[in-house]
Coordinates of C-alpha atoms in Angstrom, one line a residue:
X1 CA -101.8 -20.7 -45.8
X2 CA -101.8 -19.3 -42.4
X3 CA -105.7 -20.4 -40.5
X4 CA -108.1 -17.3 -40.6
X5 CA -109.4 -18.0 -36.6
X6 CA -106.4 -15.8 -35.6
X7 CA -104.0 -12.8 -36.0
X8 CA -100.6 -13.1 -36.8
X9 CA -97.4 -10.8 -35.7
X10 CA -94.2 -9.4 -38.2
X11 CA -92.3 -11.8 -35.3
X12 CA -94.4 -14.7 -36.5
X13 CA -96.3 -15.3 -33.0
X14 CA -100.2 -15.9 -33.5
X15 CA -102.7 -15.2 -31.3
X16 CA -106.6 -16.8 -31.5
X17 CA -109.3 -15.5 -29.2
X18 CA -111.2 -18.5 -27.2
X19 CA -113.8 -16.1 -25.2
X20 CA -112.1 -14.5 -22.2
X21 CA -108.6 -16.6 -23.7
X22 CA -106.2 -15.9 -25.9
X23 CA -104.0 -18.5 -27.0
X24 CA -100.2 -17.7 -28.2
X25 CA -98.3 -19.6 -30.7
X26 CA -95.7 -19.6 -33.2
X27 CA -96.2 -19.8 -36.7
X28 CA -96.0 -22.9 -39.3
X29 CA -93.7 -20.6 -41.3
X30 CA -91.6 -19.6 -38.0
X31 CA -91.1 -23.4 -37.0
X32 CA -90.2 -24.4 -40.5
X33 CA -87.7 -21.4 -40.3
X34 CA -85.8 -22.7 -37.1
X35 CA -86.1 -26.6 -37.8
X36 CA -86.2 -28.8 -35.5
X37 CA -87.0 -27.6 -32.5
X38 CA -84.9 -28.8 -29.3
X39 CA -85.9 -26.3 -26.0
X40 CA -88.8 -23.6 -25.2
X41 CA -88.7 -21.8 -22.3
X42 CA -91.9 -20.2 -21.4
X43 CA -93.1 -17.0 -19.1
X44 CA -94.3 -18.2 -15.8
X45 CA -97.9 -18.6 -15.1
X46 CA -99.1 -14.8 -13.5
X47 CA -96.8 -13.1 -15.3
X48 CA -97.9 -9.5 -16.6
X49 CA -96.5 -9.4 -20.4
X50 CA -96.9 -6.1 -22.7
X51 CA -97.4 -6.3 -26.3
X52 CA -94.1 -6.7 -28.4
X53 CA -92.7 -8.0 -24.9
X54 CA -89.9 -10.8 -25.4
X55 CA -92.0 -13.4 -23.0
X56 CA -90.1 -16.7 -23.6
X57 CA -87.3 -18.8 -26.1
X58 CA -87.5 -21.4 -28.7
X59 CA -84.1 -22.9 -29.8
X60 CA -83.6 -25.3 -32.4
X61 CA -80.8 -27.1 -34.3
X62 CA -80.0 -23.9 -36.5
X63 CA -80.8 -20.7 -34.0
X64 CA -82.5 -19.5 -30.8
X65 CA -85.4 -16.5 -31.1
X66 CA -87.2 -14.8 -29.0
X67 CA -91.0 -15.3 -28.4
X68 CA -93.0 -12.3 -28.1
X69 CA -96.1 -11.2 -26.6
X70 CA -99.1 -10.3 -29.5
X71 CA -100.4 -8.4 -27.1
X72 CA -100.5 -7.3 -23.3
X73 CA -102.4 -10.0 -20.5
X74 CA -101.3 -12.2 -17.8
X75 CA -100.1 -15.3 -18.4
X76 CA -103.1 -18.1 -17.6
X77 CA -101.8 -21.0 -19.0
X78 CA -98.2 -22.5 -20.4
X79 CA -98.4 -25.7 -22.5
X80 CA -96.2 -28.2 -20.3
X81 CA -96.6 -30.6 -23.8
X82 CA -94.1 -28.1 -25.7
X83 CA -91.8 -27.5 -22.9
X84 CA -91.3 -31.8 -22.0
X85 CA -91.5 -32.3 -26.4
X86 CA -90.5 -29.0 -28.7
X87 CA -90.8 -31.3 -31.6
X88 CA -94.9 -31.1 -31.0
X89 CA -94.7 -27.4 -32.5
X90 CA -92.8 -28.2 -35.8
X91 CA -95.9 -30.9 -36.1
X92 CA -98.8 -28.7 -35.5
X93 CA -97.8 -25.1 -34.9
X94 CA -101.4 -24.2 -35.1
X95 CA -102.8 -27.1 -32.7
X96 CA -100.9 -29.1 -30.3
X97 CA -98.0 -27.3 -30.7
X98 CA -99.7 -23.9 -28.7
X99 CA -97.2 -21.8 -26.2
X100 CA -99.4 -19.9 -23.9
X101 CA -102.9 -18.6 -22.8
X102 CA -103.3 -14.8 -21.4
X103 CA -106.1 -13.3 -19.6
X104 CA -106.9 -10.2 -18.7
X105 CA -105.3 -9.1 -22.8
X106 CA -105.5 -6.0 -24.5
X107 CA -108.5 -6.6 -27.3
X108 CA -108.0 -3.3 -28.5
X109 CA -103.9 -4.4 -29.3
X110 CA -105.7 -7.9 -30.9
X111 CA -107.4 -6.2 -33.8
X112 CA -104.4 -4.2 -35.2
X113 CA -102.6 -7.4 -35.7
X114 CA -102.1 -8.9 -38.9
X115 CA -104.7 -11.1 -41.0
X116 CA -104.5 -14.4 -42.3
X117 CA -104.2 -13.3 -45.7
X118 CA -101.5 -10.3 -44.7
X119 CA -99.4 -12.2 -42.8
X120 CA -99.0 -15.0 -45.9
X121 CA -98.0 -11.8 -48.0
X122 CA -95.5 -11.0 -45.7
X123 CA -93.5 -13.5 -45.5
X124 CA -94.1 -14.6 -49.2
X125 CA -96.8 -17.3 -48.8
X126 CA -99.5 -15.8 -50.5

């Protein structure tokens, strides 16, 4: 069961608001999808990404995907943790394990995201 606190994208990318924040991650279901994970690249801190935006990579022992942007900001924050250890995000996806914080995001793009509850159904979790 995918946390309530925060949307979720048909790409598997979540995104949890924090006041002026928003914090980007990957999903538990995405990271148990790819295994275990073995390089992320990340977008560089100031960079302007747009909603549905490929913004970074994750590469593991069975395929490489894209990460995308849930929705339009500036890049604030990267998590240094998953770039020196990708195993952090197939141990907490939803905690730890965090990609990247925007500023300056769309809201508006935020709330026509996926639910909790909608996301599960969509990838058969419910």
């Amino acid at each position: 069961m995918s946390p309530e606190d925060r949307k979720y994208t048909k790409t598997h990318e979540w995104i949890k608001i924090e006041g002026n924040i928003a914090v980007i991650g990957i999903t538990d279901h995405a990271q148990k999808a790819l295994g275990d994970i073995t390089f992320i690249e990340l977008p560089a801190i100031g960079k302007v990404v747009a909603q549905g935006q490929e913004c970074g990579v994750i590469e593991s022992v069975k395929a490489a995907s894209d990460i995308y942007a849930p929705a339009s900001g500036k890049v604030a924050e990267v998590n240094s943790l998953v770039v020196e250890k990708p195993e952090t995000v197939n141990q907490d996806a939803y905690g730890k394990g965090w990609m990247f914080k925007l500023f300056d995001f769309d809201a508006g793009q935020v709330s026509t995201l996926l639910g909790a509850k909608e996301y599960d159904q969509t990838v058969g979790q419910e």
